[in-house]
Amino acid sequence: MTKRHITTSLALLTGAAVLFFGLNFLLNPDGAPDGFGIEPWPQGNAAGYFVVKGVRDLAVAATVFLLLARGQRRTLGWVVLIDAILPLGDALAVLTHGGSLTTALSVHISAASVVLLTAVMLLTERSADRPEARGAVRQPAAR
């Protein structure tokens, strides 16, 4: 398995994970928060947080899958690097709102680590790793 295959797999995993989390918060608001790490969970209007988190995660997943499908691997690397802010922010929320250090580290910091690894791998791909650099002839622009 080449580095490119591993990187693509990590990018797919990154997108699939946030897709799952987003759908879970939207479709299973009673069960999804259990693994997030903050107790007690919002009641009443504050429960709208679940919709916000779910939609946020769906937007992140859509961005990852779109850039991967379009072959925009370098741009995807920058987007994934920026997206690492999300699990870091989630860890901070857990730590500052009564959650445990164990949950912050095992759930959110571990996720941030995978996201950062994926970003670094995407951003350090050599041009020889890209299909257009492996013998594909570029057509000149139409005049």
JSON list of C-alpha atoms in Angstrom, two decimals:
[
{"chain": "A", "resi": 1, "resn": "MET", "atom": "CA", "xyz": [0.00, 0.00, 0.00]},
{"chain": "A", "resi": 2, "resn": "THR", "atom": "CA", "xyz": [1.45, 3.35, -1.03]},
{"chain": "A", "resi": 3, "resn": "LYS", "atom": "CA", "xyz": [1.58, 6.50, 1.05]},
{"chain": "A", "resi": 4, "resn": "ARG", "atom": "CA", "xyz": [-1.07, 7.95, -1.26]},
{"chain": "A", "resi": 5, "resn": "HIS", "atom": "CA", "xyz": [-3.44, 5.05, -0.50]},
{"chain": "A", "resi": 6, "resn": "ILE", "atom": "CA", "xyz": [-2.88, 5.48, 3.24]},
{"chain": "A", "resi": 7, "resn": "THR", "atom": "CA", "xyz": [-3.44, 9.22, 3.00]},
{"chain": "A", "resi": 8, "resn": "THR", "atom": "CA", "xyz": [-6.61, 8.73, 0.97]},
{"chain": "A", "resi": 9, "resn": "SER", "atom": "CA", "xyz": [-7.85, 6.20, 3.53]},
{"chain": "A", "resi": 10, "resn": "LEU", "atom": "CA", "xyz": [-7.17, 8.64, 6.37]},
{"chain": "A", "resi": 11, "resn": "ALA", "atom": "CA", "xyz": [-8.97, 11.43, 4.50]},
{"chain": "A", "resi": 12, "resn": "LEU", "atom": "CA", "xyz": [-11.96, 9.13, 3.94]},
{"chain": "A", "resi": 13, "resn": "LEU", "atom": "CA", "xyz": [-11.89, 8.16, 7.62]},
{"chain": "A", "resi": 14, "resn": "THR", "atom": "CA", "xyz": [-11.82, 11.82, 8.61]},
{"chain": "A", "resi": 15, "resn": "GLY", "atom": "CA", "xyz": [-14.85, 12.57, 6.46]},
{"chain": "A", "resi": 16, "resn": "ALA", "atom": "CA", "xyz": [-16.73, 9.42, 7.47]},
{"chain": "A", "resi": 17, "resn": "ALA", "atom": "CA", "xyz": [-16.17, 10.06, 11.18]},
{"chain": "A", "resi": 18, "resn": "VAL", "atom": "CA", "xyz": [-17.58, 13.58, 11.14]},
{"chain": "A", "resi": 19, "resn": "LEU", "atom": "CA", "xyz": [-20.41, 12.40, 8.86]},
{"chain": "A", "resi": 20, "resn": "PHE", "atom": "CA", "xyz": [-21.30, 9.75, 11.45]},
{"chain": "A", "resi": 21, "resn": "PHE", "atom": "CA", "xyz": [-21.06, 12.20, 14.36]},
{"chain": "A", "resi": 22, "resn": "GLY", "atom": "CA", "xyz": [-23.16, 14.80, 12.55]},
{"chain": "A", "resi": 23, "resn": "LEU", "atom": "CA", "xyz": [-25.89, 12.35, 11.60]},
{"chain": "A", "resi": 24, "resn": "ASN", "atom": "CA", "xyz": [-25.80, 10.83, 15.07]},
{"chain": "A", "resi": 25, "resn": "PHE", "atom": "CA", "xyz": [-26.36, 14.21, 16.75]},
{"chain": "A", "resi": 26, "resn": "LEU", "atom": "CA", "xyz": [-29.20, 15.02, 14.34]},
{"chain": "A", "resi": 27, "resn": "LEU", "atom": "CA", "xyz": [-30.93, 11.63, 14.35]},
{"chain": "A", "resi": 28, "resn": "ASN", "atom": "CA", "xyz": [-30.10, 10.37, 17.85]},
{"chain": "A", "resi": 29, "resn": "PRO", "atom": "CA", "xyz": [-30.02, 13.46, 20.11]},
{"chain": "A", "resi": 30, "resn": "ASP", "atom": "CA", "xyz": [-30.80, 11.39, 23.20]},
{"chain": "A", "resi": 31, "resn": "GLY", "atom": "CA", "xyz": [-27.93, 8.93, 22.75]},
{"chain": "A", "resi": 32, "resn": "ALA", "atom": "CA", "xyz": [-25.26, 10.79, 20.78]},
{"chain": "A", "resi": 33, "resn": "PRO", "atom": "CA", "xyz": [-24.04, 13.11, 23.55]},
{"chain": "A", "resi": 34, "resn": "ASP", "atom": "CA", "xyz": [-23.04, 10.26, 25.87]},
{"chain": "A", "resi": 35, "resn": "GLY", "atom": "CA", "xyz": [-19.57, 9.99, 24.36]},
{"chain": "A", "resi": 36, "resn": "PHE", "atom": "CA", "xyz": [-18.89, 13.72, 24.04]},
{"chain": "A", "resi": 37, "resn": "GLY", "atom": "CA", "xyz": [-17.86, 14.18, 27.67]},
{"chain": "A", "resi": 38, "resn": "ILE", "atom": "CA", "xyz": [-19.92, 16.97, 29.25]},
{"chain": "A", "resi": 39, "resn": "GLU", "atom": "CA", "xyz": [-22.66, 16.36, 31.83]},
{"chain": "A", "resi": 40, "resn": "PRO", "atom": "CA", "xyz": [-25.45, 17.35, 32.26]},
{"chain": "A", "resi": 41, "resn": "TRP", "atom": "CA", "xyz": [-26.62, 17.77, 28.71]},
{"chain": "A", "resi": 42, "resn": "PRO", "atom": "CA", "xyz": [-28.71, 20.73, 27.57]},
{"chain": "A", "resi": 43, "resn": "GLN", "atom": "CA", "xyz": [-32.44, 20.76, 28.19]},
{"chain": "A", "resi": 44, "resn": "GLY", "atom": "CA", "xyz": [-35.19, 22.82, 26.54]},
{"chain": "A", "resi": 45, "resn": "ASN", "atom": "CA", "xyz": [-34.00, 25.39, 23.99]},
{"chain": "A", "resi": 46, "resn": "ALA", "atom": "CA", "xyz": [-30.36, 24.66, 24.84]},
{"chain": "A", "resi": 47, "resn": "ALA", "atom": "CA", "xyz": [-30.84, 21.22, 23.24]},
{"chain": "A", "resi": 48, "resn": "GLY", "atom": "CA", "xyz": [-30.64, 23.10, 19.91]},
{"chain": "A", "resi": 49, "resn": "TYR", "atom": "CA", "xyz": [-26.90, 22.66, 20.43]},
{"chain": "A", "resi": 50, "resn": "PHE", "atom": "CA", "xyz": [-27.30, 19.14, 19.02]},
{"chain": "A", "resi": 51, "resn": "VAL", "atom": "CA", "xyz": [-28.58, 20.51, 15.72]},
{"chain": "A", "resi": 52, "resn": "VAL", "atom": "CA", "xyz": [-25.73, 23.02, 15.56]},
{"chain": "A", "resi": 53, "resn": "LYS", "atom": "CA", "xyz": [-23.12, 20.32, 16.20]},
{"chain": "A", "resi": 54, "resn": "GLY", "atom": "CA", "xyz": [-24.75, 17.91, 13.76]},
{"chain": "A", "resi": 55, "resn": "VAL", "atom": "CA", "xyz": [-24.94, 20.44, 10.93]},
{"chain": "A", "resi": 56, "resn": "ARG", "atom": "CA", "xyz": [-21.37, 21.61, 11.62]},
{"chain": "A", "resi": 57, "resn": "ASP", "atom": "CA", "xyz": [-20.10, 18.04, 11.32]},
{"chain": "A", "resi": 58, "resn": "LEU", "atom": "CA", "xyz": [-22.10, 17.40, 8.12]},
{"chain": "A", "resi": 59, "resn": "ALA", "atom": "CA", "xyz": [-20.59, 20.53, 6.54]},
{"chain": "A", "resi": 60, "resn": "VAL", "atom": "CA", "xyz": [-17.07, 19.39, 7.46]},
{"chain": "A", "resi": 61, "resn": "ALA", "atom": "CA", "xyz": [-17.73, 15.92, 6.01]},
{"chain": "A", "resi": 62, "resn": "ALA", "atom": "CA", "xyz": [-19.15, 17.36, 2.78]},
{"chain": "A", "resi": 63, "resn": "THR", "atom": "CA", "xyz": [-16.09, 19.59, 2.35]},
{"chain": "A", "resi": 64, "resn": "VAL", "atom": "CA", "xyz": [-13.70, 16.67, 2.86]},
{"chain": "A", "resi": 65, "resn": "PHE", "atom": "CA", "xyz": [-15.56, 14.41, 0.40]},
{"chain": "A", "resi": 66, "resn": "LEU", "atom": "CA", "xyz": [-15.94, 17.17, -2.22]},
{"chain": "A", "resi": 67, "resn": "LEU", "atom": "CA", "xyz": [-12.25, 18.08, -2.23]},
{"chain": "A", "resi": 68, "resn": "LEU", "atom": "CA", "xyz": [-11.21, 14.42, -2.25]},
{"chain": "A", "resi": 69, "resn": "ALA", "atom": "CA", "xyz": [-13.56, 13.63, -5.14]},
{"chain": "A", "resi": 70, "resn": "ARG", "atom": "CA", "xyz": [-12.31, 16.65, -7.11]},
{"chain": "A", "resi": 71, "resn": "GLY", "atom": "CA", "xyz": [-8.70, 15.59, -6.60]},
{"chain": "A", "resi": 72, "resn": "GLN", "atom": "CA", "xyz": [-7.85, 18.77, -4.72]},
{"chain": "A", "resi": 73, "resn": "ARG", "atom": "CA", "xyz": [-5.53, 17.00, -2.32]},
{"chain": "A", "resi": 74, "resn": "ARG", "atom": "CA", "xyz": [-3.35, 19.98, -1.39]},
{"chain": "A", "resi": 75, "resn": "THR", "atom": "CA", "xyz": [-6.38, 22.17, -0.71]},
{"chain": "A", "resi": 76, "resn": "LEU", "atom": "CA", "xyz": [-7.89, 19.28, 1.25]},
{"chain": "A", "resi": 77, "resn": "GLY", "atom": "CA", "xyz": [-4.71, 19.17, 3.33]},
{"chain": "A", "resi": 78, "resn": "TRP", "atom": "CA", "xyz": [-5.10, 22.84, 4.28]},
{"chain": "A", "resi": 79, "resn": "VAL", "atom": "CA", "xyz": [-8.82, 22.42, 5.01]},
{"chain": "A", "resi": 80, "resn": "VAL", "atom": "CA", "xyz": [-8.19, 19.34, 7.18]},
{"chain": "A", "resi": 81, "resn": "LEU", "atom": "CA", "xyz": [-5.43, 21.22, 9.02]},
{"chain": "A", "resi": 82, "resn": "ILE", "atom": "CA", "xyz": [-7.87, 24.05, 9.77]},
{"chain": "A", "resi": 83, "resn": "ASP", "atom": "CA", "xyz": [-10.56, 21.51, 10.73]},
{"chain": "A", "resi": 84, "resn": "ALA", "atom": "CA", "xyz": [-8.25, 20.18, 13.47]},
{"chain": "A", "resi": 85, "resn": "ILE", "atom": "CA", "xyz": [-9.38, 23.23, 15.43]},
{"chain": "A", "resi": 86, "resn": "LEU", "atom": "CA", "xyz": [-12.79, 21.56, 15.91]},
{"chain": "A", "resi": 87, "resn": "PRO", "atom": "CA", "xyz": [-11.76, 18.55, 18.03]},
{"chain": "A", "resi": 88, "resn": "LEU", "atom": "CA", "xyz": [-9.28, 20.75, 19.91]},
{"chain": "A", "resi": 89, "resn": "GLY", "atom": "CA", "xyz": [-12.13, 23.14, 20.70]},
{"chain": "A", "resi": 90, "resn": "ASP", "atom": "CA", "xyz": [-14.31, 20.20, 21.73]},
{"chain": "A", "resi": 91, "resn": "ALA", "atom": "CA", "xyz": [-11.58, 19.02, 24.12]},
{"chain": "A", "resi": 92, "resn": "LEU", "atom": "CA", "xyz": [-11.36, 22.52, 25.57]},
{"chain": "A", "resi": 93, "resn": "ALA", "atom": "CA", "xyz": [-15.14, 22.57, 26.04]},
{"chain": "A", "resi": 94, "resn": "VAL", "atom": "CA", "xyz": [-15.02, 19.25, 27.87]},
{"chain": "A", "resi": 95, "resn": "LEU", "atom": "CA", "xyz": [-12.18, 20.39, 30.14]},
{"chain": "A", "resi": 96, "resn": "THR", "atom": "CA", "xyz": [-13.77, 23.75, 30.97]},
{"chain": "A", "resi": 97, "resn": "HIS", "atom": "CA", "xyz": [-17.29, 22.45, 31.55]},
{"chain": "A", "resi": 98, "resn": "GLY", "atom": "CA", "xyz": [-16.87, 19.64, 34.05]},
{"chain": "A", "resi": 99, "resn": "GLY", "atom": "CA", "xyz": [-15.81, 16.83, 31.74]},
{"chain": "A", "resi": 100, "resn": "SER", "atom": "CA", "xyz": [-12.93, 14.51, 32.45]},
{"chain": "A", "resi": 101, "resn": "LEU", "atom": "CA", "xyz": [-9.37, 14.79, 31.23]},
{"chain": "A", "resi": 102, "resn": "THR", "atom": "CA", "xyz": [-9.61, 11.14, 30.16]},
{"chain": "A", "resi": 103, "resn": "THR", "atom": "CA", "xyz": [-12.53, 11.87, 27.84]},
{"chain": "A", "resi": 104, "resn": "ALA", "atom": "CA", "xyz": [-10.90, 15.03, 26.48]},
{"chain": "A", "resi": 105, "resn": "LEU", "atom": "CA", "xyz": [-7.74, 13.08, 25.66]},
{"chain": "A", "resi": 106, "resn": "SER", "atom": "CA", "xyz": [-9.22, 9.77, 24.52]},
{"chain": "A", "resi": 107, "resn": "VAL", "atom": "CA", "xyz": [-12.03, 11.19, 22.40]},
{"chain": "A", "resi": 108, "resn": "HIS", "atom": "CA", "xyz": [-11.13, 14.68, 21.25]},
{"chain": "A", "resi": 109, "resn": "ILE", "atom": "CA", "xyz": [-7.33, 14.94, 21.37]},
{"chain": "A", "resi": 110, "resn": "SER", "atom": "CA", "xyz": [-6.99, 11.52, 19.71]},
{"chain": "A", "resi": 111, "resn": "ALA", "atom": "CA", "xyz": [-9.36, 12.71, 16.95]},
{"chain": "A", "resi": 112, "resn": "ALA", "atom": "CA", "xyz": [-7.33, 15.91, 16.56]},
{"chain": "A", "resi": 113, "resn": "SER", "atom": "CA", "xyz": [-4.16, 13.81, 16.26]},
{"chain": "A", "resi": 114, "resn": "VAL", "atom": "CA", "xyz": [-5.61, 11.72, 13.41]},
{"chain": "A", "resi": 115, "resn": "VAL", "atom": "CA", "xyz": [-6.86, 14.87, 11.68]},
{"chain": "A", "resi": 116, "resn": "LEU", "atom": "CA", "xyz": [-3.44, 16.56, 12.03]},
{"chain": "A", "resi": 117, "resn": "LEU", "atom": "CA", "xyz": [-1.65, 13.44, 10.76]},
{"chain": "A", "resi": 118, "resn": "THR", "atom": "CA", "xyz": [-3.98, 13.37, 7.75]},
{"chain": "A", "resi": 119, "resn": "ALA", "atom": "CA", "xyz": [-3.31, 17.04, 7.04]},
{"chain": "A", "resi": 120, "resn": "VAL", "atom": "CA", "xyz": [0.46, 16.61, 7.27]},
{"chain": "A", "resi": 121, "resn": "MET", "atom": "CA", "xyz": [0.37, 13.59, 4.97]},
{"chain": "A", "resi": 122, "resn": "LEU", "atom": "CA", "xyz": [-1.77, 15.44, 2.41]},
{"chain": "A", "resi": 123, "resn": "LEU", "atom": "CA", "xyz": [0.41, 18.54, 2.54]},
{"chain": "A", "resi": 124, "resn": "THR", "atom": "CA", "xyz": [3.67, 16.61, 2.18]},
{"chain": "A", "resi": 125, "resn": "GLU", "atom": "CA", "xyz": [2.66, 14.48, -0.80]},
{"chain": "A", "resi": 126, "resn": "ARG", "atom": "CA", "xyz": [5.25, 14.88, -3.50]},
{"chain": "A", "resi": 127, "resn": "SER", "atom": "CA", "xyz": [4.09, 15.85, -6.97]},
{"chain": "A", "resi": 128, "resn": "ALA", "atom": "CA", "xyz": [5.25, 12.39, -8.14]},
{"chain": "A", "resi": 129, "resn": "ASP", "atom": "CA", "xyz": [2.55, 10.93, -5.87]},
{"chain": "A", "resi": 130, "resn": "ARG", "atom": "CA", "xyz": [-0.13, 12.77, -7.81]},
{"chain": "A", "resi": 131, "resn": "PRO", "atom": "CA", "xyz": [-1.64, 11.15, -10.93]},
{"chain": "A", "resi": 132, "resn": "GLU", "atom": "CA", "xyz": [-1.07, 14.17, -13.18]},
{"chain": "A", "resi": 133, "resn": "ALA", "atom": "CA", "xyz": [2.66, 13.99, -12.43]},
{"chain": "A", "resi": 134, "resn": "ARG", "atom": "CA", "xyz": [2.93, 10.33, -13.38]},
{"chain": "A", "resi": 135, "resn": "GLY", "atom": "CA", "xyz": [2.95, 10.71, -17.13]},
{"chain": "A", "resi": 136, "resn": "ALA", "atom": "CA", "xyz": [-0.40, 12.31, -17.79]},
{"chain": "A", "resi": 137, "resn": "VAL", "atom": "CA", "xyz": [0.02, 14.89, -20.51]},
{"chain": "A", "resi": 138, "resn": "ARG", "atom": "CA", "xyz": [-1.50, 18.24, -19.72]},
{"chain": "A", "resi": 139, "resn": "GLN", "atom": "CA", "xyz": [-3.41, 19.82, -22.55]},
{"chain": "A", "resi": 140, "resn": "PRO", "atom": "CA", "xyz": [-2.51, 23.42, -23.40]},
{"chain": "A", "resi": 141, "resn": "ALA", "atom": "CA", "xyz": [-5.17, 25.99, -22.64]},
{"chain": "A", "resi": 142, "resn": "ALA", "atom": "CA", "xyz": [-7.55, 26.78, -25.50]},
{"chain": "A", "resi": 143, "resn": "ARG", "atom": "CA", "xyz": [-6.87, 30.08, -27.20]}
]
